[in-house]
PDB file of C-alpha atoms in Angstrom:
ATOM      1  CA  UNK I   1      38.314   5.447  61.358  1.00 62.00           C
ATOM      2  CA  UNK I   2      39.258   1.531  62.763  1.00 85.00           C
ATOM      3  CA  UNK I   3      42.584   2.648  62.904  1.00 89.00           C
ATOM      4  CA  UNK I   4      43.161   4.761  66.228  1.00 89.00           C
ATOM      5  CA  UNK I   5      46.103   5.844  67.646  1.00 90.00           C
ATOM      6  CA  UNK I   6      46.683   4.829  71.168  1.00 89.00           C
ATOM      7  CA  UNK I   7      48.740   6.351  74.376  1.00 93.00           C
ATOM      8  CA  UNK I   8      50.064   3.090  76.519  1.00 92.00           C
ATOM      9  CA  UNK I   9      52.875   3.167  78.971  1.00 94.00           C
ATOM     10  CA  UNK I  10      55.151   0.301  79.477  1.00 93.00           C
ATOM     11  CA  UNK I  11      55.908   0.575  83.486  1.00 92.00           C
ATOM     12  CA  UNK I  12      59.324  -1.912  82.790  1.00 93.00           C
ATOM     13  CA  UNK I  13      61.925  -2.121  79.952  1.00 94.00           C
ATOM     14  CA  UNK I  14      60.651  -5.600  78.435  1.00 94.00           C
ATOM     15  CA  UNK I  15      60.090  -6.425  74.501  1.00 94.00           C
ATOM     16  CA  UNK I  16      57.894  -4.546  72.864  1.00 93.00           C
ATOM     17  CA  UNK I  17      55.983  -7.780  71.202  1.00 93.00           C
ATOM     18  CA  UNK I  18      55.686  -9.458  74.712  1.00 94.00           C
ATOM     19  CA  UNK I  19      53.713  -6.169  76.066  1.00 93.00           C
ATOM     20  CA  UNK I  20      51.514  -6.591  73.452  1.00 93.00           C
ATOM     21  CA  UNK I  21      50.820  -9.877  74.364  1.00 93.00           C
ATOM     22  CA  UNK I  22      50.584  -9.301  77.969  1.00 92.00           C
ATOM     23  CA  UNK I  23      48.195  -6.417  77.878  1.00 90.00           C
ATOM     24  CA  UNK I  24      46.568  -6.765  74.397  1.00 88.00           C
ATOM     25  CA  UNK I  25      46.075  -9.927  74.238  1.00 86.00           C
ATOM     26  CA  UNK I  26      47.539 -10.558  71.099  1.00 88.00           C
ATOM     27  CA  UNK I  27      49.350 -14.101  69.971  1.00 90.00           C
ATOM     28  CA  UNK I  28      53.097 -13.808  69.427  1.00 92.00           C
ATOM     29  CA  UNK I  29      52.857 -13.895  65.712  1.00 90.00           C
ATOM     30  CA  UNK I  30      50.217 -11.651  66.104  1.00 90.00           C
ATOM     31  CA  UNK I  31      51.859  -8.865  67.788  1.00 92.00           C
ATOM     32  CA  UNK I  32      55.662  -9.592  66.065  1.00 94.00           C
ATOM     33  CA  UNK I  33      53.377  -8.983  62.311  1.00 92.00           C
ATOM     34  CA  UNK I  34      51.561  -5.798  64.085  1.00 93.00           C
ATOM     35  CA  UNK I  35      55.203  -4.322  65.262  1.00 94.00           C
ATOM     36  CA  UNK I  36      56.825  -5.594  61.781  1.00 94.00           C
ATOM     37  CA  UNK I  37      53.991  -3.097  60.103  1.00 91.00           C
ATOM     38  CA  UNK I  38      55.013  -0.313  62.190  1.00 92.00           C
ATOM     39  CA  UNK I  39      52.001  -0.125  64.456  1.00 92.00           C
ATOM     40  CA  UNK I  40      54.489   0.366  67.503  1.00 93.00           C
ATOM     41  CA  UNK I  41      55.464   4.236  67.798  1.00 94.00           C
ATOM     42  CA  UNK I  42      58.593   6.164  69.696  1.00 92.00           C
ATOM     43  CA  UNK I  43      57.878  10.162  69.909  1.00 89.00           C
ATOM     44  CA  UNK I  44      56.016   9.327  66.359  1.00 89.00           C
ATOM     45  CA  UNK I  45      58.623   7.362  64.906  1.00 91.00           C
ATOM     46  CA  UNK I  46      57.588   3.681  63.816  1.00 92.00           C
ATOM     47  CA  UNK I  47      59.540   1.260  65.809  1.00 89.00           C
ATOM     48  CA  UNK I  48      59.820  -1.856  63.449  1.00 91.00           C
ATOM     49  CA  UNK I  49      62.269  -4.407  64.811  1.00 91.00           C
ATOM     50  CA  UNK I  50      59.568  -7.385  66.495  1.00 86.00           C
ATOM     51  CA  UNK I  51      63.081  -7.626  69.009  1.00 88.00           C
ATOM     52  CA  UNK I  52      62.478  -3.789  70.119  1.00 90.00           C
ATOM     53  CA  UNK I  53      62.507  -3.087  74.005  1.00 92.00           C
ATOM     54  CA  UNK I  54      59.912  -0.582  75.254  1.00 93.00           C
ATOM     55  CA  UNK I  55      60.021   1.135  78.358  1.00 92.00           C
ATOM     56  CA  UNK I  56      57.603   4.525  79.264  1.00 93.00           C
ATOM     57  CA  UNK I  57      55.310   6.087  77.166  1.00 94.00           C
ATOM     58  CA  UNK I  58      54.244   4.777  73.300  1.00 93.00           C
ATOM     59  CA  UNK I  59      52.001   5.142  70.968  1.00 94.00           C
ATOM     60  CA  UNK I  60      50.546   2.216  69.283  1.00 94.00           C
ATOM     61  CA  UNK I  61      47.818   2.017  66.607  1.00 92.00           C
ATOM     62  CA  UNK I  62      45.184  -0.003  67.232  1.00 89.00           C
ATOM     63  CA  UNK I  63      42.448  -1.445  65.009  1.00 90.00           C
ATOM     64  CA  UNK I  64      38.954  -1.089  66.500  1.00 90.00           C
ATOM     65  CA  UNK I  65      36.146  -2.279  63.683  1.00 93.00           C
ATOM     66  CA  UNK I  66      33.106  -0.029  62.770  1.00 90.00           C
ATOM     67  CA  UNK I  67      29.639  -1.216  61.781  1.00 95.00           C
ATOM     68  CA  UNK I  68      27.278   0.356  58.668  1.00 96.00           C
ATOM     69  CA  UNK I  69      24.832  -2.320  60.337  1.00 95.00           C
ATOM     70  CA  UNK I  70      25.511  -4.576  57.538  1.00 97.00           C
ATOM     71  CA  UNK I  71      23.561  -8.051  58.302  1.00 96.00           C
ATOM     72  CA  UNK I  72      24.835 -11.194  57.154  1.00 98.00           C
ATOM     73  CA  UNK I  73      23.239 -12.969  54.817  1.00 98.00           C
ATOM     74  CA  UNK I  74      23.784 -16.268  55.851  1.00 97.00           C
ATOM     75  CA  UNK I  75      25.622 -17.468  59.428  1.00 98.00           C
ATOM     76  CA  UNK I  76      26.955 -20.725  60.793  1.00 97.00           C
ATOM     77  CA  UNK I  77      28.877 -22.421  63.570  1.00 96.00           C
ATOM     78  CA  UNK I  78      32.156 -21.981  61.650  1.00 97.00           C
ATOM     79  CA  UNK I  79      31.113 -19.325  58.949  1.00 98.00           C
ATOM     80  CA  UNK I  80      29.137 -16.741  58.003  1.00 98.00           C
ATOM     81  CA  UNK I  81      28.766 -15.121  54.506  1.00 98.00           C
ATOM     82  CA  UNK I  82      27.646 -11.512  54.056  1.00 98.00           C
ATOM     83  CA  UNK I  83      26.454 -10.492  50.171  1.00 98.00           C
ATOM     84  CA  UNK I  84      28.659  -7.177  49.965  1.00 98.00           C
ATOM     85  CA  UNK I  85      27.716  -4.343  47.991  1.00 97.00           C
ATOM     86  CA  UNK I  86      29.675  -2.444  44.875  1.00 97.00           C
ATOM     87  CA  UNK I  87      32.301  -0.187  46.833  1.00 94.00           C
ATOM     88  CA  UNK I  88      33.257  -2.046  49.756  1.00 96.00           C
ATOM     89  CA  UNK I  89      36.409  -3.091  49.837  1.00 96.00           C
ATOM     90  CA  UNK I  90      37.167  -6.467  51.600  1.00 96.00           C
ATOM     91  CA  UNK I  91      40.318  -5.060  53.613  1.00 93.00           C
ATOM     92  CA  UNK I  92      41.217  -1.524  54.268  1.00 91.00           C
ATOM     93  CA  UNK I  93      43.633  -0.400  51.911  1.00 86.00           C
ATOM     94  CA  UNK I  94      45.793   1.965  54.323  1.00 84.00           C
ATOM     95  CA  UNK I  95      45.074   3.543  57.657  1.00 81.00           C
ATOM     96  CA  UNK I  96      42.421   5.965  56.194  1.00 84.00           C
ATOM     97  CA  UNK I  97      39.987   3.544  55.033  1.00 89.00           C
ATOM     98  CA  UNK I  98      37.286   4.599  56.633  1.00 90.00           C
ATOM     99  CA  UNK I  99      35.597   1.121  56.215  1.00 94.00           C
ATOM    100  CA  UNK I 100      36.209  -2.537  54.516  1.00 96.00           C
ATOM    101  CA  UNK I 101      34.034  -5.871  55.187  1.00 97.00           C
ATOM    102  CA  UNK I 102      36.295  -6.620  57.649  1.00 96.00           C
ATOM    103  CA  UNK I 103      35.372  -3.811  60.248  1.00 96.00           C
ATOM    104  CA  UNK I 104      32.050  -5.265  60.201  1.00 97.00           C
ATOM    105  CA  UNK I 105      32.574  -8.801  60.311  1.00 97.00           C
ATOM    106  CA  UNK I 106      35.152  -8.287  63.554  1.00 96.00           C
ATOM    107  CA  UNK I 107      32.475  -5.813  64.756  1.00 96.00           C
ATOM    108  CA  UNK I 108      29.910  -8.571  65.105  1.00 97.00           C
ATOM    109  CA  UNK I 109      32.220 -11.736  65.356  1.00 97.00           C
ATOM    110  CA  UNK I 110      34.564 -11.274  67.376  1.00 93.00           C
ATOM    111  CA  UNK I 111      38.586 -10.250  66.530  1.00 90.00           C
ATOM    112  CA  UNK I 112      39.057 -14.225  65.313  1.00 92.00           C
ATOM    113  CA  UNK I 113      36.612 -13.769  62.681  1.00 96.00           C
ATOM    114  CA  UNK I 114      38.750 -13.514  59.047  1.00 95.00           C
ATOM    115  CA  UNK I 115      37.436 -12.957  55.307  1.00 96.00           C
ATOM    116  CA  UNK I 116      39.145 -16.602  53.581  1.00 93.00           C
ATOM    117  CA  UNK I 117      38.574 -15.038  49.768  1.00 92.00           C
ATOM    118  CA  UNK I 118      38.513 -12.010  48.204  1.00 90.00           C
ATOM    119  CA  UNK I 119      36.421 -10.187  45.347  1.00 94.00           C
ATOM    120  CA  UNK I 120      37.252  -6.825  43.757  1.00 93.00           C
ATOM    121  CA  UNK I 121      35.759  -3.537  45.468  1.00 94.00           C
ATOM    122  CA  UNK I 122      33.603  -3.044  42.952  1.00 95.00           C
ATOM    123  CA  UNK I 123      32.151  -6.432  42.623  1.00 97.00           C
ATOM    124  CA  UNK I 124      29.510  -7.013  44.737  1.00 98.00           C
ATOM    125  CA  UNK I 125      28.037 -10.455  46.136  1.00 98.00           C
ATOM    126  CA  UNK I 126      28.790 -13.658  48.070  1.00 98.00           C
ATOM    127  CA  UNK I 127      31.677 -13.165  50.487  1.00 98.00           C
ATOM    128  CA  UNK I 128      32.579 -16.444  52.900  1.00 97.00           C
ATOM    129  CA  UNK I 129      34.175 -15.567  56.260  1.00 97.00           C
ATOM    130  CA  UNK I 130      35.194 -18.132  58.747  1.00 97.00           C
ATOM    131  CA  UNK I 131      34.753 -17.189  62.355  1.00 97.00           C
ATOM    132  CA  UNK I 132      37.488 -18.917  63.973  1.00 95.00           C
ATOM    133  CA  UNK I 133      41.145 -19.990  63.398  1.00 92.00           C
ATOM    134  CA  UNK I 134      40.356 -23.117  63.029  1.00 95.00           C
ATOM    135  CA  UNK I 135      37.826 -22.534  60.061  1.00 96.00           C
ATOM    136  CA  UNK I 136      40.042 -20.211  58.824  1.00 95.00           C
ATOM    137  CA  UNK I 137      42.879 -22.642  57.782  1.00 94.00           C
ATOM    138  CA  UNK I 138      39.970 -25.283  56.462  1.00 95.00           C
ATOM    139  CA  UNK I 139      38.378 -22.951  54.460  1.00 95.00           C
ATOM    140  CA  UNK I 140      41.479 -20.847  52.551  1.00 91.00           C
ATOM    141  CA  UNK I 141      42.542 -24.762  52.296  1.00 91.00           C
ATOM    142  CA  UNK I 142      39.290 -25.380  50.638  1.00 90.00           C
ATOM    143  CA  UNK I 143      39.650 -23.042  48.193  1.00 86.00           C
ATOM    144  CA  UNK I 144      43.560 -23.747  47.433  1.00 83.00           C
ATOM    145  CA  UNK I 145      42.269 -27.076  46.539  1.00 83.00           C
ATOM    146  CA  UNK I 146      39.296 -25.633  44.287  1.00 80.00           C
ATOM    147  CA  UNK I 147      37.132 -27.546  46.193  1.00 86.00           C
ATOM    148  CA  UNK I 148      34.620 -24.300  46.204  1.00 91.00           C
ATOM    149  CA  UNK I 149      32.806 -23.602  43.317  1.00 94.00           C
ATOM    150  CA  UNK I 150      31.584 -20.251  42.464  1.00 96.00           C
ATOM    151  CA  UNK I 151      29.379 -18.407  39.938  1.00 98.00           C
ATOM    152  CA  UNK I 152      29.328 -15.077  38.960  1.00 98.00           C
ATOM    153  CA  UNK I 153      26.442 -12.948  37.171  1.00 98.00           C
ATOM    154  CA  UNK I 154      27.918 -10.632  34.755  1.00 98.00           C
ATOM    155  CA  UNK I 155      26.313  -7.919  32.301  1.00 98.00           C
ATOM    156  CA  UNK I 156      28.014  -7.692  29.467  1.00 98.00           C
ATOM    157  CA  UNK I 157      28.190  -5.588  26.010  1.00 98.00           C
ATOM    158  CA  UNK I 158      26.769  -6.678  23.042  1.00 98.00           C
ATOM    159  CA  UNK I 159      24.909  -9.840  22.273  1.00 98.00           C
ATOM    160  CA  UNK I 160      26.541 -13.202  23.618  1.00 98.00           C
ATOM    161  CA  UNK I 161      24.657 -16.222  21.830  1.00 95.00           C
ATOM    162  CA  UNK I 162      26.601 -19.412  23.112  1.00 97.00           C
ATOM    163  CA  UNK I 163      27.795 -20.919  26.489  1.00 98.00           C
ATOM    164  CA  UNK I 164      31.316 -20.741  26.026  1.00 98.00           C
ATOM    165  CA  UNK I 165      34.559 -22.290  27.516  1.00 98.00           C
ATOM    166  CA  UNK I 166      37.165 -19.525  27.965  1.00 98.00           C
ATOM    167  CA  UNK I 167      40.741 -21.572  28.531  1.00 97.00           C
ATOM    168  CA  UNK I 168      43.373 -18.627  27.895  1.00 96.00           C
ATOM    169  CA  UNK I 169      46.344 -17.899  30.348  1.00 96.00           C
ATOM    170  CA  UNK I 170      46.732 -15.079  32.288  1.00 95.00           C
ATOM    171  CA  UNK I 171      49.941 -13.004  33.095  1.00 92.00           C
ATOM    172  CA  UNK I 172      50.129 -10.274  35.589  1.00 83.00           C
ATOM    173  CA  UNK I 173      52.974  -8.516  34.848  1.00 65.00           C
ATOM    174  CA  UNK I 174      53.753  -4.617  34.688  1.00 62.00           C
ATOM    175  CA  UNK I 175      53.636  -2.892  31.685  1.00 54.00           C
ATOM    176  CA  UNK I 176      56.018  -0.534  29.733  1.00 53.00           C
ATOM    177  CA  UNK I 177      52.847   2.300  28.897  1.00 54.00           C
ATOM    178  CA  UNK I 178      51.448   4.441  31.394  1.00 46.00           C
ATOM    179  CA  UNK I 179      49.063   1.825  32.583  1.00 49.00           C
ATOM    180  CA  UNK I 180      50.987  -0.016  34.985  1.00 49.00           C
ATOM    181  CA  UNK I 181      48.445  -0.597  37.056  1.00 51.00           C
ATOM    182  CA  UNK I 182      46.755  -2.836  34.732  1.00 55.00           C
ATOM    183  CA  UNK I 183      48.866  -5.794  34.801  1.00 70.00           C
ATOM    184  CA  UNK I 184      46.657  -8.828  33.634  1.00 89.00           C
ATOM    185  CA  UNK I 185      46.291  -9.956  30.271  1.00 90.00           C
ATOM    186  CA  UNK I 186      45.616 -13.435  28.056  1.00 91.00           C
ATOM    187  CA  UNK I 187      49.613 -14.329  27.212  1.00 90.00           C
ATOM    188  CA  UNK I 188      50.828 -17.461  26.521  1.00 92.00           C
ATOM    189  CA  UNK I 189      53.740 -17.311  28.978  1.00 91.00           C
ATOM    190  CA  UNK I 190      50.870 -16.758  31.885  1.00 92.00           C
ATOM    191  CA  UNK I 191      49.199 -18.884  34.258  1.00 94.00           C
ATOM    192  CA  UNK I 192      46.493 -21.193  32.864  1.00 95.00           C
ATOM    193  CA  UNK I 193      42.915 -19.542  33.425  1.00 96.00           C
ATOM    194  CA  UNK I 194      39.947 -21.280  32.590  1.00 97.00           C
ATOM    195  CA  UNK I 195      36.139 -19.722  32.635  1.00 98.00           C
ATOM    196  CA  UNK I 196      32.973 -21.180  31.356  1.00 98.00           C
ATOM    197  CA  UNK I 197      30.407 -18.683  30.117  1.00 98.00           C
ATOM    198  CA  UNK I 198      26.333 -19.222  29.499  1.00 98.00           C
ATOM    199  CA  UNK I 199      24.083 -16.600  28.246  1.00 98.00           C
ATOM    200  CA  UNK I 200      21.095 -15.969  30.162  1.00 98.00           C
ATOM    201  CA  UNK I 201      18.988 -13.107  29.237  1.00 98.00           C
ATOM    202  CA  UNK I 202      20.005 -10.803  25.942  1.00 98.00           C
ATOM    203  CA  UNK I 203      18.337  -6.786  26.121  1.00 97.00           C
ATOM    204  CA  UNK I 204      18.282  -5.609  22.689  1.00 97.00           C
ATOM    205  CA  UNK I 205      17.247  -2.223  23.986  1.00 95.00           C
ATOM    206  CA  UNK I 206      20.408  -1.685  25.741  1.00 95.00           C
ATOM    207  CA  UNK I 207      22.532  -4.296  23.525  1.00 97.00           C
ATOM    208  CA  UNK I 208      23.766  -6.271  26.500  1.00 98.00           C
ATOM    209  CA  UNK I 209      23.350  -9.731  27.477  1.00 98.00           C
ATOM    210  CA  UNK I 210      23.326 -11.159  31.334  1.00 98.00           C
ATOM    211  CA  UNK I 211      25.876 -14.062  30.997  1.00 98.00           C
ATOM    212  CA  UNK I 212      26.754 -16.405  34.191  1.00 98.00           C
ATOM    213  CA  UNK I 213      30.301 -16.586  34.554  1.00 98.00           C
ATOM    214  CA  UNK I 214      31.852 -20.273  36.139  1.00 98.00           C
ATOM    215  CA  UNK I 215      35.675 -19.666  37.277  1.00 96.00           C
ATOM    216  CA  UNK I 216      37.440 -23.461  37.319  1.00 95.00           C
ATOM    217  CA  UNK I 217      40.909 -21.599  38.385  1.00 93.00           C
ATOM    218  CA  UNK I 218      41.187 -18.186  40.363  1.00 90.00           C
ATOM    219  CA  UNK I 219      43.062 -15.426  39.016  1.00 92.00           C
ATOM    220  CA  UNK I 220      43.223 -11.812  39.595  1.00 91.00           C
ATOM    221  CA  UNK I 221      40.610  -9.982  37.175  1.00 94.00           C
ATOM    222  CA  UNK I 222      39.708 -13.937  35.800  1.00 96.00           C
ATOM    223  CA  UNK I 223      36.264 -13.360  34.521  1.00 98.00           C
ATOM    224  CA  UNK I 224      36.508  -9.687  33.410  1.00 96.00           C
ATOM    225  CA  UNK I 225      39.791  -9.998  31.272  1.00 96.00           C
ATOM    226  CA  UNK I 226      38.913 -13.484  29.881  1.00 98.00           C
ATOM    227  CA  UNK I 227      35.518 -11.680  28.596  1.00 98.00           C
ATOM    228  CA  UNK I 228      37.410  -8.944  27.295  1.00 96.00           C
ATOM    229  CA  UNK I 229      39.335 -11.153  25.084  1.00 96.00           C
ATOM    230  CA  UNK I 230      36.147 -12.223  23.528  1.00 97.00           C
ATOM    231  CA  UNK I 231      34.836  -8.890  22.905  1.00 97.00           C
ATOM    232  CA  UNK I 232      32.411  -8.798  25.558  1.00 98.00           C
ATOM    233  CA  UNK I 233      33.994  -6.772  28.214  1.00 97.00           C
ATOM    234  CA  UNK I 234      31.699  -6.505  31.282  1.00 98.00           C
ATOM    235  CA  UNK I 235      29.086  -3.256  31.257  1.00 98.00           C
ATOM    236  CA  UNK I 236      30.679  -0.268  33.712  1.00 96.00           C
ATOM    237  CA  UNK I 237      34.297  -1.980  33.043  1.00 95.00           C
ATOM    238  CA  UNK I 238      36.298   1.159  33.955  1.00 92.00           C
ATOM    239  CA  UNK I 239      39.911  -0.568  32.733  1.00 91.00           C
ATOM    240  CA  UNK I 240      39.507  -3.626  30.561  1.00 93.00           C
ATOM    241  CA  UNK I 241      38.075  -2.084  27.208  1.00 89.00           C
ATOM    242  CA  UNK I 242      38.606   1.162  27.761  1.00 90.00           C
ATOM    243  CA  UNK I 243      41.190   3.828  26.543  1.00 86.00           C
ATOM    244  CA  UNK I 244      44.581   4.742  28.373  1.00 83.00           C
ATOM    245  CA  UNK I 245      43.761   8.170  29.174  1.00 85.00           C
ATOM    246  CA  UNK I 246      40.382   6.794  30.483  1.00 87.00           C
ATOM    247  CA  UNK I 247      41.683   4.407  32.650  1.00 86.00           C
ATOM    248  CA  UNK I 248      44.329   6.464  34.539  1.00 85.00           C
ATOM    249  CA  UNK I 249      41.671   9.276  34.764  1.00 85.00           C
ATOM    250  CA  UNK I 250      39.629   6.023  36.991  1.00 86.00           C
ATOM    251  CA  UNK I 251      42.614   5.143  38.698  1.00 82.00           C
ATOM    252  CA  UNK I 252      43.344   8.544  39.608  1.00 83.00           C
ATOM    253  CA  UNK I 253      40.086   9.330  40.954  1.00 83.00           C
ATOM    254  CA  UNK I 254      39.347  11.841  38.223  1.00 87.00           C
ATOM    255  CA  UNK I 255      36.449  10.778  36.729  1.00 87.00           C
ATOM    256  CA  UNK I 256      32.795  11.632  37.125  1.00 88.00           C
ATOM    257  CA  UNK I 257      29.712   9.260  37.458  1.00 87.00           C
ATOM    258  CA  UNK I 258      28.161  10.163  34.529  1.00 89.00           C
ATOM    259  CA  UNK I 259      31.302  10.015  32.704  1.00 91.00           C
ATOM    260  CA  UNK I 260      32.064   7.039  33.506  1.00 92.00           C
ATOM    261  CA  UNK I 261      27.974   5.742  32.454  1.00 93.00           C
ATOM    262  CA  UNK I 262      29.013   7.625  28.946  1.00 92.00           C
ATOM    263  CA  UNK I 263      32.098   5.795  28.387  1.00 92.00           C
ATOM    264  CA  UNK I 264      31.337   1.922  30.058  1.00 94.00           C
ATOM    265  CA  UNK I 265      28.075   1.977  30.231  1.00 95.00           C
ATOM    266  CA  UNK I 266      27.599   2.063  33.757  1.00 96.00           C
ATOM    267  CA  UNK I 267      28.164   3.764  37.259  1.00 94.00           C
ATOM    268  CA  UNK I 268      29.709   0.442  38.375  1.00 96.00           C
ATOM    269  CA  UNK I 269      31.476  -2.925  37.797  1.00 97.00           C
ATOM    270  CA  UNK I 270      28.495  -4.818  36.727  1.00 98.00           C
ATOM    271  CA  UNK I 271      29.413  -8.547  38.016  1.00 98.00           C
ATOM    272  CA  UNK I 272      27.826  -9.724  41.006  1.00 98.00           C
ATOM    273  CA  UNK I 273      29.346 -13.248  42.823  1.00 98.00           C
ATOM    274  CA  UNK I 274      25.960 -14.949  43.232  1.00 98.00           C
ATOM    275  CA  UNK I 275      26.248 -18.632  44.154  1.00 98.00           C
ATOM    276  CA  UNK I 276      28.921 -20.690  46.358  1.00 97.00           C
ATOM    277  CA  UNK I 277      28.902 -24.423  46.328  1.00 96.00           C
ATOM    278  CA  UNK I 278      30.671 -26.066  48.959  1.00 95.00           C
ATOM    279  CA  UNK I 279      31.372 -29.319  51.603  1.00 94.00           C
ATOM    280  CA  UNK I 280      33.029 -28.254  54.787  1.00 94.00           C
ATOM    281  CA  UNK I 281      32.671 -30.327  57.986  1.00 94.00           C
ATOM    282  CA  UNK I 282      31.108 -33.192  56.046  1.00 94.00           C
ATOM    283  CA  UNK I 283      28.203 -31.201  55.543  1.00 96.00           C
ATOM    284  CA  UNK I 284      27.146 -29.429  51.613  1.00 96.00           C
ATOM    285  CA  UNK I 285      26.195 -26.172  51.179  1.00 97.00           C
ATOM    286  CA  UNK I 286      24.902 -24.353  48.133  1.00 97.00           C
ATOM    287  CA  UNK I 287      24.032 -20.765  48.624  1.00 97.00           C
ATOM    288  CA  UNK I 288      22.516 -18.380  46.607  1.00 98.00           C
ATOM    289  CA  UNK I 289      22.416 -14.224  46.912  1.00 98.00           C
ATOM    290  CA  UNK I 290      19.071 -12.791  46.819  1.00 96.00           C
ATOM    291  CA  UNK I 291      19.871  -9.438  45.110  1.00 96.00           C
ATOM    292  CA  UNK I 292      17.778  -8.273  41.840  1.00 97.00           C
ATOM    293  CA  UNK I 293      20.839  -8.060  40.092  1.00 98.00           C
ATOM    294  CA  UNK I 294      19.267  -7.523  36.927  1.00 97.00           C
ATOM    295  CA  UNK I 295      17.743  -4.558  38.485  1.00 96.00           C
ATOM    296  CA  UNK I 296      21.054  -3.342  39.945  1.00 96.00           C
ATOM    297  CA  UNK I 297      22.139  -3.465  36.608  1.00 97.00           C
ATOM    298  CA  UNK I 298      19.487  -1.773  34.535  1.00 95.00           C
ATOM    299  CA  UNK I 299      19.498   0.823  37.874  1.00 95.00           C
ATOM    300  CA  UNK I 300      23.522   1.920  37.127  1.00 95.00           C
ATOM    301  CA  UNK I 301      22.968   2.109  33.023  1.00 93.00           C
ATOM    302  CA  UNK I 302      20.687   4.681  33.719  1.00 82.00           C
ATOM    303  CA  UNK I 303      21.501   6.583  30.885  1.00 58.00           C
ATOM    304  CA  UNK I 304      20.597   3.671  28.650  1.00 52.00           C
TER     305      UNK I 304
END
């Protein structure tokens, strides 16, 4: 586990936050956000006020980063991208993640190192990662100000014949049924969305076409609910296109692989982030992932 729960004594009474800095080495923001999260621990009770005074023993959880010897696929000065597989997530999601992107990136950058985007678990590809503070703040800037463009490869049901320009808004916003979770969907009173679509390859074996997906705005679940609403949900899919009871069963953890290959079509999310297109430091960069995703693909329908 990253997370690991650490014995530290605290010789003086002084603020907790300005231990952490002392011995830690930790920035003030840094270790005020890590005592607001209820890292800091009194005989096992979270000690949340960033004003707290510490004196004697404490426990305090630290984060220590794992490797799974993932190499990058690309590194710079300022960056370095890594083409992350289906099932990784990009941050842990609570202290029992065993592993996220970030372990590894901190494992072999250095604690400064920070993932500036985010793709869904289950989408694999082309993640960008700046390795210092500095980058950090250009980059997330970069993409606030869609200077970065991206491509997607997504296989998809059904035959798609034309490139296509998706521009349907997207609300996230709970709703009343069971599926709560789900919470984006084309409505008019959402945020504008717009996706360009061009078919690639069509299979008429397996009835499924590989489409390349351009995202011109970036919204939660863009590309997978804007094909969706025209009928060409994404192959292994488990939420958008399925049924309720399907979906909770996912969501749940309650569903088995080959299940889940009868129902979407697929053991996974097939949509792959492939291509990033960039100018950072006056300099251009267009990189490309070297996974057979069409083989990925064809290797998780394996029922087809």
């Amino acid at each position: 586990m990253p997370f690991v729960l650490k014995k530290m004594y605290a010789e003086k009474k002084q603020r907790a936050f300005l231990y952490l800095i002392k011995e830690l080495g930790y920035t003030q923001r840094e270790a005020q956000r890590l005592i607001a999260k209820g890292r800091l621990l009194i005989n096992g009770e979270a000690m949340t006020k960033t004003t707290y005074e510490i004196e004697g023993e404490f426990e305090f959880i630290s984060f220590e980063p794992a490797t799974r010897d993932l190499n990058p696929h690309a590194v710079y000065d300022e960056f370095v991208i890594f083409d992350k597989p289906s099932g990784v997530l990009i941050h842990p999601q609570n202290r029992n993640t065993a592993y996220s992107l970030i372990d590894e990136l901190k494992y072999q950058f250095g604690m400064d190192a920070n993932i500036a985007h985010r793709i869904d678990q289950e989408t694999s590809g082309l993640v960008l990662c700046a390795r210092n503070k500095k980058s950090e703040r250009d980059i997330k800037m970069m993409f606030q100000e869609r200077d970065m463009q991206k491509k997607y490869l997504a296989m998809v049901h059904g035959e798609f014949k034309e490139s296509i320009v998706v521009d349907a808004p997207l609300l996230r916003a709970e709703d009343e049924s069971a599926m709560v979770r789900m919470v984006v969907k084309v409505d008019d009173k959402g945020k504008p969305s717009k996706t360009s679509f061009k078919p690639l390859k069509y299979f008429p074996h397996a009835n499924t076409t590989l489409v390349e997906c351009s995202p011109h705005t970036g919204r939660q679940h863009q590309i997978r609910v804007h094909l969706f609403h025209v009928k060409h949900p994404i192959v292994g899919d488990p939420i958008y296109g399925q049924d309720e009871i399907d979906i909770i069963k996912f969501l749940d953890k309650e569903i088995t692989p080959q299940y889940r290959i009868e129902k979407s079509g697929a053991s996974r999310l097939l949509l792959h982030a492939s291509e990033l297109e960039f100018e950072l430091y006056n300099k251009k960069y267009h990189i490309k992932s070297k996974v057979d995703f069409e083989k990925i693909c064809f290797e998780s329908m394996c029922n087809i």
